[in-house]
XYZ file of N, CA, C and O in Angstrom:
504
model
N 0.662 -1.325 -0.245
C 0.101 0.125 -0.021
C 0.656 1.452 0.024
O 1.690 1.323 0.884
N 0.357 2.228 -0.776
C 1.360 3.355 -0.744
C 0.302 4.433 -0.587
O -1.042 4.405 -1.208
N 0.801 5.412 0.369
C -0.011 6.344 0.629
C 0.169 7.748 0.574
O 1.542 7.991 0.491
N -0.596 8.685 -0.148
C -0.238 10.036 -0.673
C -0.963 11.028 0.184
O -2.342 11.290 -0.065
N -0.468 11.728 1.113
C -1.059 12.875 1.859
C -1.174 14.165 1.242
O -0.001 14.669 0.214
N -2.422 15.080 1.240
C -2.307 16.342 0.791
C -3.254 17.372 1.405
O -3.940 16.561 2.171
N -3.130 18.367 1.008
C -4.105 19.401 1.574
C -3.890 20.308 2.677
O -4.613 21.196 3.158
N -2.507 20.177 3.220
C -2.051 20.909 4.104
C -1.989 22.339 3.576
O -1.665 22.685 2.474
N -1.331 23.255 4.563
C -1.211 24.375 4.050
C -0.974 25.757 5.126
O -1.023 25.128 6.492
N -0.986 26.959 4.816
C -0.810 27.719 5.738
C -2.140 28.748 5.980
O -2.752 29.245 5.029
N -2.585 28.484 7.315
C -3.709 29.127 7.337
C -3.920 29.844 8.687
O -3.250 29.885 9.488
N -5.039 30.744 9.016
C -5.032 31.312 10.386
C -5.854 30.818 11.252
O -6.638 29.917 11.075
N -5.658 31.082 12.413
C -6.486 30.455 13.664
C -7.657 30.574 13.379
O -8.285 31.620 13.074
N -8.509 29.571 13.835
C -10.139 29.306 13.394
C -10.286 28.783 12.136
O -11.654 28.607 12.000
N -9.465 28.730 11.147
C -9.820 28.395 9.881
C -10.133 26.797 9.854
O -9.797 25.985 10.876
N -10.489 26.283 8.712
C -10.663 25.013 8.400
C -9.520 24.344 7.386
O -9.310 25.194 6.346
N -9.284 22.961 7.388
C -8.819 22.223 6.411
C -9.098 20.977 6.095
O -9.590 20.261 6.900
N -9.325 20.682 4.789
C -9.563 19.123 4.558
C -8.149 18.515 4.188
O -7.860 18.483 3.164
N -7.673 17.719 4.895
C -6.373 16.613 4.638
C -6.887 15.424 3.981
O -8.061 14.813 4.335
N -6.143 15.046 3.202
C -6.895 13.913 2.442
C -5.542 12.782 2.081
O -4.215 13.301 2.115
N -5.927 11.594 2.063
C -4.925 10.597 2.034
C -5.232 9.392 0.938
O -6.238 8.717 1.350
N -4.868 9.572 -0.125
C -5.009 8.495 -1.233
C -4.359 7.333 -1.219
O -3.188 7.437 -0.918
N -4.877 6.408 -1.157
C -4.146 5.118 -1.028
C -4.222 4.341 -2.549
O -5.234 4.081 -3.130
N -3.204 3.461 -2.780
C -2.952 2.749 -3.936
C -2.696 0.920 -3.189
O -2.502 1.115 -2.183
N -3.337 0.269 -3.980
C -3.233 -1.115 -3.389
C -4.570 -1.542 -3.093
O -5.732 -0.895 -3.079
N -4.717 -2.790 -2.948
C -5.930 -3.578 -2.720
C -6.412 -3.916 -1.497
O -7.398 -4.377 -1.232
N -5.562 -3.251 -0.497
C -6.083 -3.738 0.999
C -6.571 -2.496 1.760
O -7.020 -2.724 2.885
N -6.766 -1.354 1.046
C -7.414 -0.237 1.654
C -8.498 -0.442 2.302
O -8.966 -0.200 3.303
N -9.554 -1.467 1.656
C -10.788 -1.337 2.373
C -10.706 -2.607 3.409
O -11.658 -2.474 4.505
N -9.804 -3.187 3.830
C -9.552 -3.960 4.845
C -8.509 -3.579 5.941
O -8.043 -4.044 6.409
N -8.223 -2.033 5.976
C -7.351 -1.323 6.689
C -8.247 -0.569 7.315
O -8.935 0.406 7.163
N -7.871 -0.562 8.752
C -7.904 0.631 9.618
C -7.130 1.872 9.059
O -5.961 1.428 9.086
N -7.461 2.864 9.368
C -6.528 4.078 9.071
C -6.570 5.106 9.948
O -7.445 5.030 11.110
N -5.615 5.635 10.241
C -5.229 6.783 11.070
C -4.447 7.868 10.526
O -3.882 7.875 9.498
N -4.508 9.095 11.236
C -3.980 10.286 11.247
C -3.045 10.624 12.535
O -3.665 10.231 13.884
N -1.717 10.689 12.227
C -0.716 11.067 13.365
C -0.126 12.496 12.831
O -0.273 12.911 11.878
N 0.258 13.157 14.066
C 1.015 14.262 13.497
C 2.185 14.530 14.206
O 2.434 13.845 15.480
N 3.029 15.401 13.827
C 4.101 15.630 14.268
C 4.855 17.142 14.334
O 4.951 17.495 13.193
N 4.914 17.793 15.491
C 5.379 19.065 15.727
C 6.904 19.008 15.496
O 7.350 18.298 15.951
N 7.296 20.409 15.181
C 8.716 20.430 15.251
C 9.426 20.409 16.442
O 8.851 20.830 17.378
N 10.375 19.302 16.423
C 10.974 18.963 17.957
C 10.200 18.217 18.944
O 10.370 18.075 20.306
N 9.018 17.711 18.611
C 8.037 16.968 19.344
C 7.870 15.538 18.702
O 8.491 15.151 17.588
N 7.559 14.485 19.590
C 7.243 13.202 18.941
C 6.186 13.003 18.253
O 5.181 13.767 18.340
N 6.024 12.369 17.276
C 4.728 11.707 16.576
C 3.944 11.446 17.415
O 3.809 10.590 18.164
N 2.707 12.040 17.514
C 1.405 11.614 18.272
C 0.129 11.431 17.625
O -0.161 11.793 16.152
N -0.672 10.538 17.833
C -2.240 9.930 17.372
C -2.937 11.220 17.471
O -2.933 12.178 18.165
N -3.747 11.193 16.192
C -4.531 12.296 16.132
C -6.238 11.732 15.840
O -7.174 11.949 16.796
N -6.410 10.816 15.220
C -7.617 9.981 14.970
C -7.450 8.597 14.266
O -6.258 8.531 13.325
N -8.459 7.870 14.254
C -8.700 6.799 13.511
C -9.776 6.239 13.193
O -11.033 6.884 13.720
N -9.797 5.320 12.185
C -10.955 4.916 11.724
C -11.064 3.338 11.446
O -10.163 2.977 10.641
N -12.301 2.958 11.725
C -12.191 1.361 11.475
C -12.181 1.404 9.885
O -12.713 2.044 9.053
N -11.945 -0.338 9.602
C -12.161 -0.667 8.034
C -13.275 -0.270 7.149
O -13.336 0.227 6.089
N -14.308 -0.124 7.898
C -15.634 -0.098 7.463
C -16.394 1.314 7.500
O -17.266 1.719 6.908
N -15.373 2.147 8.380
C -15.811 3.383 8.801
C -16.711 3.724 9.826
O -17.304 4.975 9.960
N -17.244 2.566 10.345
C -18.181 2.522 11.337
C -17.612 2.856 12.879
O -18.677 3.289 13.753
N -16.626 3.027 13.264
C -16.025 3.405 14.248
C -14.727 4.125 14.257
O -14.117 4.158 13.252
N -14.793 5.198 14.817
C -13.881 6.155 15.162
C -13.279 6.345 16.351
O -13.909 6.015 17.605
N -11.858 7.153 16.554
C -11.443 7.344 17.836
C -10.669 8.790 17.343
O -9.884 8.835 16.670
N -10.499 9.518 18.675
C -10.094 10.885 18.546
C -9.034 11.062 19.625
O -9.569 10.884 20.949
N -8.190 11.879 19.597
C -7.344 12.480 20.577
C -8.192 13.487 21.205
O -8.691 14.071 20.516
N -7.799 13.654 22.601
C -8.655 14.603 23.408
C -8.539 16.058 22.701
O -8.976 16.959 22.795
N -7.089 16.182 22.318
C -7.037 17.438 21.762
C -7.785 18.134 20.634
O -7.570 19.191 20.335
N -8.231 16.899 19.888
C -8.695 17.569 18.605
C -10.183 16.904 18.860
O -11.154 17.477 17.645
N -10.801 16.195 19.679
C -12.060 15.924 19.805
C -13.052 17.209 19.654
O -12.934 17.918 20.454
N -13.891 16.853 18.774
C -15.101 17.885 18.560
C -14.551 18.939 17.398
O -15.521 19.889 16.910
N -13.505 18.925 17.171
C -12.919 20.013 16.143
C -12.396 19.022 14.579
O -12.681 19.607 13.621
N -12.154 18.026 14.617
C -11.516 17.108 13.824
C -12.494 16.057 13.410
O -13.105 15.404 14.570
N -12.929 15.892 12.137
C -13.450 14.484 11.919
C -12.881 13.562 10.724
O -12.376 14.235 9.738
N -12.516 12.493 11.174
C -12.055 11.344 10.011
C -13.197 10.867 9.336
O -14.029 10.288 10.075
N -13.134 10.521 8.121
C -13.911 9.604 7.359
C -13.047 8.919 6.331
O -12.047 9.122 6.162
N -13.743 7.845 5.889
C -12.903 6.892 5.037
C -14.041 6.391 3.627
O -15.066 6.011 4.186
N -13.494 6.536 2.574
C -14.269 6.413 1.165
C -13.464 5.297 0.572
O -12.915 5.495 0.055
N -14.050 4.097 0.822
C -13.341 2.714 0.198
C -13.532 2.883 -1.285
O -12.697 2.279 -1.976
N -14.513 3.485 -1.736
C -14.642 3.416 -3.218
C -13.835 4.369 -4.066
O -13.222 4.054 -4.888
N -13.387 5.208 -3.046
C -12.090 6.455 -3.508
C -11.008 5.896 -3.030
O -10.017 6.640 -3.343
N -10.652 4.877 -2.216
C -9.393 4.610 -1.734
C -9.103 5.657 -0.966
O -7.625 5.978 -1.161
N -9.665 6.619 -0.169
C -9.251 7.731 0.431
C -9.696 7.835 2.021
O -11.023 7.511 1.724
N -9.153 8.384 2.619
C -9.249 8.930 3.942
C -9.322 10.377 3.922
O -8.162 10.756 3.638
N -9.914 10.970 4.845
C -10.100 12.352 4.871
C -9.986 12.784 6.451
O -10.407 12.125 7.224
N -9.520 13.881 6.676
C -9.413 14.485 8.071
C -9.894 16.063 7.991
O -9.056 16.962 7.215
N -10.951 16.250 8.280
C -11.602 17.540 8.181
C -11.149 18.253 9.476
O -11.480 17.690 10.605
N -10.577 19.256 9.455
C -10.173 20.072 10.771
C -10.867 21.360 10.601
O -11.115 21.775 9.631
N -11.306 21.619 11.733
C -11.959 22.986 11.945
C -11.425 23.775 13.296
O -10.912 23.045 14.097
N -11.847 24.811 13.123
C -11.451 25.689 14.571
C -9.838 25.433 14.888
O -9.635 25.254 16.065
N -8.860 25.579 13.818
C -7.953 25.458 14.111
C -7.050 26.441 15.020
O -7.116 27.654 14.878
N -6.120 25.688 15.629
C -5.198 26.589 16.705
C -3.622 26.346 16.235
O -3.314 25.429 15.629
N -2.815 27.292 16.823
C -1.638 27.448 16.543
C -0.811 26.006 16.741
O -0.060 25.698 16.342
N -1.498 25.522 17.959
C -0.919 24.234 18.382
C -1.183 23.062 17.649
O -0.812 21.974 17.974
N -2.170 23.369 16.413
C -2.683 22.307 15.792
C -1.157 22.219 14.559
O -1.347 21.283 13.709
N -0.052 23.243 14.353
C 0.661 23.048 13.501
C 1.893 22.123 13.537
O 2.189 21.559 14.704
N 1.616 21.227 12.564
C 2.459 19.933 12.432
C 2.544 19.383 11.040
O 1.645 19.954 10.259
N 3.438 18.356 10.888
C 3.305 17.532 9.767
C 2.259 16.631 10.105
O 2.521 15.627 10.884
N 1.241 16.405 9.167
C 0.265 15.313 9.534
C 0.232 13.853 8.526
O 0.557 14.115 7.558
N 0.454 12.878 9.105
C 0.727 11.753 8.421
C -0.474 10.797 8.497
O -1.140 10.596 9.443
N -0.812 10.148 7.349
C -1.695 9.059 7.200
C -1.300 7.574 7.374
O 0.052 7.636 6.966
N -1.779 6.779 8.090
C -1.054 5.183 8.182
C -2.391 4.293 8.038
O -3.504 4.673 8.302
N -1.992 3.160 7.655
C -2.736 2.040 7.454
C -2.277 0.892 8.354
O -1.142 0.677 8.323
N -3.458 0.253 8.952
C -3.423 -1.025 9.750
C -4.081 -2.093 9.134
O -5.334 -1.820 9.339
N -3.555 -2.863 8.245
C -4.153 -3.850 7.693
C -4.589 -4.993 8.560
O -3.852 -5.408 9.403
N -5.997 -5.080 8.774
C -6.503 -5.679 10.180
C -7.420 -6.606 9.597
O -8.411 -6.461 8.818
N -7.818 -7.507 10.730
C -9.103 -8.274 10.640
C -10.087 -7.439 11.051
O -10.179 -6.512 11.522
N -11.751 -7.840 10.672
C -12.537 -7.169 10.928
C -12.568 -6.612 12.179
O -13.323 -5.506 12.921
N -12.525 -7.637 13.220
C -13.092 -7.103 14.794
C -11.770 -6.670 15.631
O -11.702 -6.442 16.672
N -10.645 -6.230 14.834
C -9.317 -5.880 15.297
C -10.013 -4.438 15.919
O -10.605 -3.759 15.305
N -9.269 -3.876 16.885
C -9.528 -2.710 17.537
C -8.673 -1.674 16.918
O -7.966 -2.027 16.081
N -9.030 -0.491 17.087
C -8.462 0.748 16.474
C -7.382 0.990 17.524
O -7.247 0.952 18.650
N -5.938 1.237 17.061
C -4.859 1.524 17.741
C -4.624 3.085 17.844
O -4.667 3.515 16.678
N -3.983 3.459 19.031
C -3.280 4.733 19.332
C -1.962 4.580 18.909
O -1.392 5.730 18.835
N -1.470 3.384 19.098
C -0.013 3.429 18.898
C 0.328 3.221 17.572
O 0.028 2.364 16.794
N 1.455 4.151 17.245
C 1.759 4.257 15.861
C 2.567 2.877 15.518
O 2.742 2.542 14.059
N 3.023 1.794 16.235
C 3.796 0.918 15.973
C 2.914 -0.136 15.180
O 3.341 -1.166 14.624
N 1.624 -0.031 15.549
C 0.580 -0.749 14.971
C 0.221 -0.549 13.450
O -0.420 -1.586 13.046
N 0.890 0.308 12.855
C 0.397 0.775 11.515
C 1.420 0.351 10.597
O 2.752 0.760 10.895
N 1.131 -0.435 9.451
C 2.373 -0.797 8.632
C 2.877 -0.026 7.352
O 3.797 -0.254 7.102
N 1.898 0.821 7.293
C 1.950 1.523 6.064
C 1.867 3.095 6.378
O 1.054 3.520 6.979
N 2.859 3.874 5.940
C 2.790 5.330 6.054
C 2.923 6.338 4.712
O 3.674 5.740 4.086
N 1.990 7.635 4.742
C 2.568 8.254 3.765
C 3.569 9.214 4.195
O 4.078 9.333 5.147
N 3.896 10.273 3.274
C 4.726 10.840 3.321
C 4.942 12.344 4.420
O 5.400 13.063 4.953
N 3.473 12.614 4.487
C 3.088 13.762 5.449
C 2.670 14.710 4.496
O 3.139 15.159 3.597
N 1.795 15.691 5.193
C 1.618 16.941 4.515
C 1.528 17.881 5.540
O 1.161 18.009 7.029
N 2.037 19.345 5.353
C 2.362 20.169 6.656
C 1.198 21.076 6.568
O 0.657 21.666 5.637
N 0.832 21.478 8.074
C -0.092 22.085 8.585
C 0.190 23.282 9.420
O 1.150 22.929 10.322
N 0.226 24.616 8.777
C 0.774 25.591 9.664
C -0.392 26.600 10.065
O -0.819 27.308 9.105
N -0.731 26.842 11.265
C -1.879 27.414 11.670
C -0.969 28.937 12.309
O -0.295 28.894 13.717
N -1.385 30.110 11.849
C -0.839 31.218 12.282
C -1.782 31.908 13.379
O -3.047 31.868 13.262
N -1.276 32.611 14.525
C -2.211 33.301 15.413
C -2.850 34.689 14.970
O -2.363 35.380 14.170
């Protein structure tokens, strides 16, 4: 699976962005997907995850209520809709895939994800 993230940019606090992650390969529909982010000088952190069928989601407390993850298997694409952006949301955002069985849980641990995209940079100015 190859993942290509896009949609980042420079925005002001309070703005919105929709990040996209397009996947190639046949296992997308059988993969849980997640977004992580890494700010400069900090460790990569979990942002959101969605189950392979799209029916279950999980969010970090820092983004809950502001970000929405969605997955369109027909498009081989996972989205992260971000709203009410804050300067502390500034980071490079990475999408990741966990090829999993139907009953597998969603993970927040990045080590559970086998495939990674190259990331897209989001910069939020105050």
